[in-house]
Coordinates of C-alpha atoms and ligand atoms in Angstrom, one line a residue:
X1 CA 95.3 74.9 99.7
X2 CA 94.0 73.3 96.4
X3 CA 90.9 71.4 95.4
X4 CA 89.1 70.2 92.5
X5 CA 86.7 73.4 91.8
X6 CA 87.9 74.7 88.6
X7 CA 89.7 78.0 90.6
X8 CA 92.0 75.4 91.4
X9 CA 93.1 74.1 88.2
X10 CA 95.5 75.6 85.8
X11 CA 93.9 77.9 83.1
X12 CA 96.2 78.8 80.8
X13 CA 96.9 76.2 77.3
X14 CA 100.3 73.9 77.3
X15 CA 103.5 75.9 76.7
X16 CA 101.7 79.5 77.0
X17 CA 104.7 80.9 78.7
X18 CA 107.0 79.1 76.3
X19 CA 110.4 80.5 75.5
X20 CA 109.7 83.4 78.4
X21 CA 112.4 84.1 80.8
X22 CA 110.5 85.2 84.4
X23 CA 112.5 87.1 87.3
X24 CA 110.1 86.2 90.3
X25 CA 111.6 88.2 93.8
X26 CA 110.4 86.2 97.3
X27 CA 110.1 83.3 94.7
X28 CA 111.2 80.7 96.9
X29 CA 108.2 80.8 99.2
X30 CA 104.4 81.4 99.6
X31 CA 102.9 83.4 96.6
X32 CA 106.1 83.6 94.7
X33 CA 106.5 79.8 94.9
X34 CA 103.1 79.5 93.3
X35 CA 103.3 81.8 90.5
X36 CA 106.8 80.3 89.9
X37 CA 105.2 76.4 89.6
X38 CA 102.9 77.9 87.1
X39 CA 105.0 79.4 84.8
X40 CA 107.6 76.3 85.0
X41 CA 104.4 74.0 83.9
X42 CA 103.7 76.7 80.8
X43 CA 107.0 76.4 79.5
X44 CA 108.7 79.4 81.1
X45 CA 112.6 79.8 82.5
X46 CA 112.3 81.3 85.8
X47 CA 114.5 82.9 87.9
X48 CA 113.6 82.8 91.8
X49 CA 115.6 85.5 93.6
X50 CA 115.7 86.5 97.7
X51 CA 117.9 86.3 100.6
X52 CA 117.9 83.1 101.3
X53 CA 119.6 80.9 99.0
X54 CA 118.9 77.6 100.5
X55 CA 115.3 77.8 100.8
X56 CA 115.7 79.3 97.2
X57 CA 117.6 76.0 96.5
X58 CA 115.1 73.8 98.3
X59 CA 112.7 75.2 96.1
X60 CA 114.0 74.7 92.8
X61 CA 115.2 71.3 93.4
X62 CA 110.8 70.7 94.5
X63 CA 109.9 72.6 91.4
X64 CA 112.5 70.3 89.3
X65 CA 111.0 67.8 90.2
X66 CA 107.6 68.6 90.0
X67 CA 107.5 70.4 87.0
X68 CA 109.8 68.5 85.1
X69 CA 111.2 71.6 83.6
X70 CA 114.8 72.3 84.5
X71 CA 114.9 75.7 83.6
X72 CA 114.8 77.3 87.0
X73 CA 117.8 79.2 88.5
X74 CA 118.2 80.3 92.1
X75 CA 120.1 83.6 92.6
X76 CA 120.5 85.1 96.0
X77 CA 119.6 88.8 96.0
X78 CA 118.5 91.4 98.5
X79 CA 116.3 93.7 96.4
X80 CA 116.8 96.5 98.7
X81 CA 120.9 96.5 97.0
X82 CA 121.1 98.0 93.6
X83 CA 124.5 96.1 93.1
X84 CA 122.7 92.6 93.8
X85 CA 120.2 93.4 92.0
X86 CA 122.0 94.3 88.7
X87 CA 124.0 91.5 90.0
X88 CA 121.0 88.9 89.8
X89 CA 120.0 90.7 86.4
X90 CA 123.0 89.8 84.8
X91 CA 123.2 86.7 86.0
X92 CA 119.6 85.9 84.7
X93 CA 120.6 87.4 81.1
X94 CA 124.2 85.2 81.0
X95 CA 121.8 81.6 81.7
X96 CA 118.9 82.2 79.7
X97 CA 120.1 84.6 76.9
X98 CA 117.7 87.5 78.1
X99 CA 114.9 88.7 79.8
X100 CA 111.2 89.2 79.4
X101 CA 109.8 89.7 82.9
X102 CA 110.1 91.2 86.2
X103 CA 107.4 90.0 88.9
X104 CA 107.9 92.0 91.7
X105 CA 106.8 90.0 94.4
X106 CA 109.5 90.3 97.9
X107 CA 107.8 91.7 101.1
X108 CA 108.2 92.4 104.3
X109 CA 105.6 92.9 106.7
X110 CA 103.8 93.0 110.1
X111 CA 101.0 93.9 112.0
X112 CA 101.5 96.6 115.0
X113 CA 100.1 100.1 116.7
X114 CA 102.4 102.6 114.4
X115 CA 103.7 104.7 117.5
X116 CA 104.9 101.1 118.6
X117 CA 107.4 100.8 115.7
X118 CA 111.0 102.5 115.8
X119 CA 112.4 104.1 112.7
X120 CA 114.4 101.0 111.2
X121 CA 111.1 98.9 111.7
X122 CA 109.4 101.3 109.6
X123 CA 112.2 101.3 107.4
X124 CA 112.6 97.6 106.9
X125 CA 109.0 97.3 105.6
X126 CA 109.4 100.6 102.9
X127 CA 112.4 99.8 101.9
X128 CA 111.7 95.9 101.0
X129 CA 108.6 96.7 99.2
X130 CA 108.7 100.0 97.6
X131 CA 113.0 100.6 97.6
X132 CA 112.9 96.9 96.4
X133 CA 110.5 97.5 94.0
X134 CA 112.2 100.1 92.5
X135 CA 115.5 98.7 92.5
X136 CA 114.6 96.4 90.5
X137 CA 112.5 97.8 88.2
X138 CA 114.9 100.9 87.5
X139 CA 117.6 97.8 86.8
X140 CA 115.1 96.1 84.4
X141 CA 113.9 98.7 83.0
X142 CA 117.4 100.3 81.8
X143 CA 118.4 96.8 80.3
X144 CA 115.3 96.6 78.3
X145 CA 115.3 100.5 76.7
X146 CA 119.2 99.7 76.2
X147 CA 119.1 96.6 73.9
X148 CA 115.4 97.9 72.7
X149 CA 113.8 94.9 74.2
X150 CA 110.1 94.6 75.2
X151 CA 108.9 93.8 78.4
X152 CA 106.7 93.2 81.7
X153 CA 106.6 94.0 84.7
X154 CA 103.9 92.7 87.1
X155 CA 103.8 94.0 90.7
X156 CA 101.7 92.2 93.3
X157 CA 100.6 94.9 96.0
X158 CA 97.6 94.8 97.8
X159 CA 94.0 96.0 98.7
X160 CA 94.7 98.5 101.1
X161 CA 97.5 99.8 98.3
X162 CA 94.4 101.8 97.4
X163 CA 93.0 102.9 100.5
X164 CA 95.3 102.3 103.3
X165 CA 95.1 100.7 106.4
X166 CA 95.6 101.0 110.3
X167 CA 97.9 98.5 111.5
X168 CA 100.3 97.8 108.4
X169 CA 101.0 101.3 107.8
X170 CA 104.8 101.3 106.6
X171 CA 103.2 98.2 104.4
X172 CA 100.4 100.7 103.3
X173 CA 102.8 103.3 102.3
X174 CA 104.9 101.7 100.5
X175 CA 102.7 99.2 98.6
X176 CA 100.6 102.6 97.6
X177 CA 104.3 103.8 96.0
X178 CA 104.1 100.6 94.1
X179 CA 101.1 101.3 92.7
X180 CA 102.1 104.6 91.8
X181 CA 105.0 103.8 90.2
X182 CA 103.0 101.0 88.1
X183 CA 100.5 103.7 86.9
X184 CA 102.9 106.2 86.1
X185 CA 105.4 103.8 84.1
X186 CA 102.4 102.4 82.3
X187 CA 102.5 105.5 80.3
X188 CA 106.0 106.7 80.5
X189 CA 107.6 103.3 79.1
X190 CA 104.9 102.0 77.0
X191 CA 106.8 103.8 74.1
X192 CA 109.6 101.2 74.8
X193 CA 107.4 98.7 74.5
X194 CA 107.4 97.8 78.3
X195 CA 104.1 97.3 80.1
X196 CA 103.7 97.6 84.1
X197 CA 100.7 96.4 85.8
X198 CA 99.7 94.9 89.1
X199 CA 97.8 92.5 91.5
X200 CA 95.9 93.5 94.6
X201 CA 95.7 90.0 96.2
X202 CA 92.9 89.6 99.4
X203 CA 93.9 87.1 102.0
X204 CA 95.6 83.9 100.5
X205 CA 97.6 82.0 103.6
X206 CA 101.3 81.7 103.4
X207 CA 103.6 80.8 105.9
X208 CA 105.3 83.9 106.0
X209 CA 102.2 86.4 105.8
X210 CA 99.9 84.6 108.3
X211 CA 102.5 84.8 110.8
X212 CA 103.4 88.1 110.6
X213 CA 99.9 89.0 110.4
X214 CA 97.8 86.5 111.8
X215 CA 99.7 85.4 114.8
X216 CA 98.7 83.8 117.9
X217 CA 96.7 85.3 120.3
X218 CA 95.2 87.2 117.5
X219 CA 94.6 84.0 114.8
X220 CA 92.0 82.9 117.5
X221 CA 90.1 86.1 117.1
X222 CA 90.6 87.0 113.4
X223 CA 89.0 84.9 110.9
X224 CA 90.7 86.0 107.4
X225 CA 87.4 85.0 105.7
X226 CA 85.0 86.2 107.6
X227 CA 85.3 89.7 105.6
X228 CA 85.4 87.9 102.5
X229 CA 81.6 88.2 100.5
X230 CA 82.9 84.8 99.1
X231 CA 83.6 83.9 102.2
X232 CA 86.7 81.9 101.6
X233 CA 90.6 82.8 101.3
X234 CA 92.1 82.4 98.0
X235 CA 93.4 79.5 96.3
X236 CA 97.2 79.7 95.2
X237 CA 96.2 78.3 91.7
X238 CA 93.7 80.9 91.1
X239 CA 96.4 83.7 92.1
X240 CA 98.7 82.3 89.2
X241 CA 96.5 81.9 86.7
X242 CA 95.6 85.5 86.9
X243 CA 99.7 86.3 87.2
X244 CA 100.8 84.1 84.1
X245 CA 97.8 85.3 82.2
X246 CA 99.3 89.4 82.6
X247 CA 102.4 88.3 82.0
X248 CA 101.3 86.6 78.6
X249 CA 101.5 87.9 75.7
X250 CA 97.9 87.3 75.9
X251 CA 97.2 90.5 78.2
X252 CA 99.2 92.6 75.1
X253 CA 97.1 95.2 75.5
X254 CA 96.6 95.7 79.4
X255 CA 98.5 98.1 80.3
X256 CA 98.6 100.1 84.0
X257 CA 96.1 97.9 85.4
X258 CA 95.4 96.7 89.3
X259 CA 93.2 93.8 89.2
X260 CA 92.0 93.1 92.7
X261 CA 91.9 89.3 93.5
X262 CA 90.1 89.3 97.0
X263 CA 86.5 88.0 96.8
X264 CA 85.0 91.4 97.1
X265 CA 86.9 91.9 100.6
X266 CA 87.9 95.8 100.3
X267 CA 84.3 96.3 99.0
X268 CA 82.9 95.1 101.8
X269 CA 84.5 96.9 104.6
X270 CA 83.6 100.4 102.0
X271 CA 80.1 100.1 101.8
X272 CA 78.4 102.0 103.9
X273 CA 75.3 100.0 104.4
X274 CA 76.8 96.7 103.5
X275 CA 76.5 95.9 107.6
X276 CA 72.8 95.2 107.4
X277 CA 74.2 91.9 106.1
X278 CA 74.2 91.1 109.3
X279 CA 70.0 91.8 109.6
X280 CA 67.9 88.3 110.1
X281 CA 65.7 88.1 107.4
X282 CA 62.8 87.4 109.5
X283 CA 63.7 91.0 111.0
X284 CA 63.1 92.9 107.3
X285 CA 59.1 92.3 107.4
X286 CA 59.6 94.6 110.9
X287 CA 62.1 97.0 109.5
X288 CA 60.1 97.4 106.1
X289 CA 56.9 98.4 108.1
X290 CA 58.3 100.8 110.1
X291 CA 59.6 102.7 107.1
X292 CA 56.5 102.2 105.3
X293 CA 54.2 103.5 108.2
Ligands
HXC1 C1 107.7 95.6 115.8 C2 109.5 94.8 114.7 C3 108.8 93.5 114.5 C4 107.5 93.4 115.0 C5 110.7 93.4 113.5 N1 110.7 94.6 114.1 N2 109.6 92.7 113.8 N3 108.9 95.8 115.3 N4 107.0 94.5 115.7 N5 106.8 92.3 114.9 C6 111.7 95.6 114.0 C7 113.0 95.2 114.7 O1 113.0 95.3 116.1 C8 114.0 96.1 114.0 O2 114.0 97.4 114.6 C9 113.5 96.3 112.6 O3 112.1 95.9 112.7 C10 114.2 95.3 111.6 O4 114.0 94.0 112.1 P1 115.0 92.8 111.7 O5 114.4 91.6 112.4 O6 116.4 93.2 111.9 O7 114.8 92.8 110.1 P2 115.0 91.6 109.1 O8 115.8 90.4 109.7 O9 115.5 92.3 107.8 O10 113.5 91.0 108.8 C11 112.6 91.8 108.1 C12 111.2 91.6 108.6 C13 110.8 90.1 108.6 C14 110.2 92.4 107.7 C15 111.1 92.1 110.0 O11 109.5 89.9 109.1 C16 110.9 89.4 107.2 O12 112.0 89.0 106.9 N6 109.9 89.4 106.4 C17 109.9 88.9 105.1 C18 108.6 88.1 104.7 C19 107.3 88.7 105.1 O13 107.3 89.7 105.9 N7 106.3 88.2 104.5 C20 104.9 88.7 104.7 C21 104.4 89.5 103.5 S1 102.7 89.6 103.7 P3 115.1 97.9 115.7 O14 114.7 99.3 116.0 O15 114.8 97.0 116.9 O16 116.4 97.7 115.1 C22 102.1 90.9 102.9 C23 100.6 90.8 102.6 C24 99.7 91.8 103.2 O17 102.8 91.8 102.6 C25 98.2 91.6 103.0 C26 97.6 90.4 103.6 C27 96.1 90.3 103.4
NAP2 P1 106.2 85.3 101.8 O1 106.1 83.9 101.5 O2 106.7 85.7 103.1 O3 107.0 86.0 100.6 C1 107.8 87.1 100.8 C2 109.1 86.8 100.1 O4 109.9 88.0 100.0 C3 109.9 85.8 100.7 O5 110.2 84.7 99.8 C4 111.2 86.5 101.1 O6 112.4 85.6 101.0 C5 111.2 87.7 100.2 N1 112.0 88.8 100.7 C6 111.8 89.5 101.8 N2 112.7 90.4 101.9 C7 113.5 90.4 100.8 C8 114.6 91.2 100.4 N3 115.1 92.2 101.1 N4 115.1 90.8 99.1 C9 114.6 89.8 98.4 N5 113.6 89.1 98.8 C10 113.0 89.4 100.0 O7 104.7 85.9 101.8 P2 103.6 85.9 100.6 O8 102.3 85.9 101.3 O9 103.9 84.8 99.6 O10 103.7 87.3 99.9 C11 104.1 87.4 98.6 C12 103.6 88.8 98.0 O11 102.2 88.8 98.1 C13 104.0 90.0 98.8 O12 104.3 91.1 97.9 C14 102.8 90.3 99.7 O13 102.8 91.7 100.0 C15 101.7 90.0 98.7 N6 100.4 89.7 99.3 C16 100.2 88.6 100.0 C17 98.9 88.4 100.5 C18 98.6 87.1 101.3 O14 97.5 87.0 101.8 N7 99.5 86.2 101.4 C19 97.9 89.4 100.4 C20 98.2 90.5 99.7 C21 99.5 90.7 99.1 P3 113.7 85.8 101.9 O15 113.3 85.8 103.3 O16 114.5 84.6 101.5 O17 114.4 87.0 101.5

């Protein structure tokens, strides 16, 4: 998805990420990818971690390429394995000399009726997103207050983070631990000089979300941006501009911040009266006299 409306283009100036080393998880595909592209053009090292090390491959070699920055490292890590992950950390401080950021960005996910789902399918989704999460962070976190070293965390969780949702409910849960956690670090670890803050993304299509919650039958039924006010899905570009922007030194002083990224989506479906989009206008003259009379 890309085109030439300014959402589309990258916002940040040359080299804005320069001399930052970036710890993307799930950086190999969808969202992760994007973000990742970004902060290679800016000048950043980045370090694409998740289970699959040759699509994590693939990937860098593409980004090599396209970026013409070099300094991208694939390390094969399951975030829900504390070992790997301090495993992964280390190997991110011995290439690049250190580390500035952690984007928490590995998901699982899928749509279904909750009684549907047996305990390890529930546990597959929590402990990916919010065990991962932590994991990593608790990992980061320890290195940083260690060798007195600033840092960032940014966590992308989504609308319904906020105010749940039917159908995704381990995804609910756990993104809403997330965004707990981000809140509640935001002040613990701001005296170490580490900020933690987050992005609550509406629908952007990826491979590996809109088949896991778009599939077929439903895809013909569903359109994502028919709830959207904008009505449109997002842009990657628009996504990463946002991401390298809180992970600049630029958003210094934002600090235990969501900033929702979704058109006015979750807005939408809270509004009590926001149906009566749906009214003709031809029908208001009728509606306004009744009232009146
Ligand atoms: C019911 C399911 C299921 C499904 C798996 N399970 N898929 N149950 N419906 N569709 C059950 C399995 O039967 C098993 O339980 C348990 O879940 C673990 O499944 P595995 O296949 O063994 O797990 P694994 O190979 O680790 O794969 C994890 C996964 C997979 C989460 C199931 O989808 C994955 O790898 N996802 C990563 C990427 C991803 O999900 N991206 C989308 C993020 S989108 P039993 O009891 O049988 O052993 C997102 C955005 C949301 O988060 C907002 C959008 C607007
Ligand atoms: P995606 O491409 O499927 O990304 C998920 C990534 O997580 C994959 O690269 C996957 O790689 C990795 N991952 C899964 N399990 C892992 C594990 N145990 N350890 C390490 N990595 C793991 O989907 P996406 O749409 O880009 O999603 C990216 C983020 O955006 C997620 O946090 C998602 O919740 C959020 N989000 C997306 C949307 C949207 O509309 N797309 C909306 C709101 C929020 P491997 O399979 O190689 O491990």
């Amino acid at each position: 998805m890309s085109s030439s409306h300014p959402y589309a283009q990258p916002m940040l100036r040359d080299n804005a990420l320069q001399g930052k080393t970036i710890v993307v998880t799930g950086g190999g595909t969808g969202l992760g990818r994007a973000m990742t592209t970004y902060f290679l053009q800016l000048g950043a090292n980045v370090v694409i971690s998740s289970r699959k090390l040759e699509v994590l491959e693939k990937t860098a070699a593409e980004l090599r390429e396209q970026t013409q920055n070099n300094n991208v490292l694939a390390v094969q890590c399951d975030v829900r394995k504390y070992d790997e992950v301090e495993a992964m950390l280390q190997k991110t401080i011995d290439t690049f000399g250190g580390v500035d950021v952690l984007l928490n960005n590995a998901a699982g996910n899928f749509i279904s009726p909750t009684e549907r789902l047996s305990h390890k399918a529930f546990d597959v989704i929590v402990d990916i997103v919010l065990r991962g999460s932590y994991n990593c962070t608790l990992a980061f976190g320890k290195r940083w207050i260690a060798d007195q070293k600033p840092g960032t965390i940014l966590n992308i969780v989504t609308t319904y983070a906020s105010v749940g949702s039917a159908f995704v409910v381990p995804s609910a849960a756990a993104k809403a631990g997330v965004l707990a956690m981000t809140r509640s670090l935001a002040v613990e670890w701001a005296k170490y000089g580490i900020r933690s803050n987050a992005i609550a993304p509406g629908p952007f299509p990826t491979e590996g979300a809109w088949s896991r919650l778009f599939p077929e039958p439903l895809a013909k039924k569903l359109d994502p941006a028919a709830s959207v006010p904008l009505k449109r899905v997002g842009d990657h570009q628009e996504l990463a501009n946002l991401a390298a922007y809180m992970v600049s030194d630029f958003s210094a002083y934002m600090n235990g911040e969501v900033v929702t990224l979704d058109g006015g989506e979750w807005l939408n479906g809270a509004g009590e009266f926001n149906k009566l989009e749906a009214i003709p206008a031809p029908m208001w003259d009728e509606i306004e006299k009744s009232m009146r009379r």
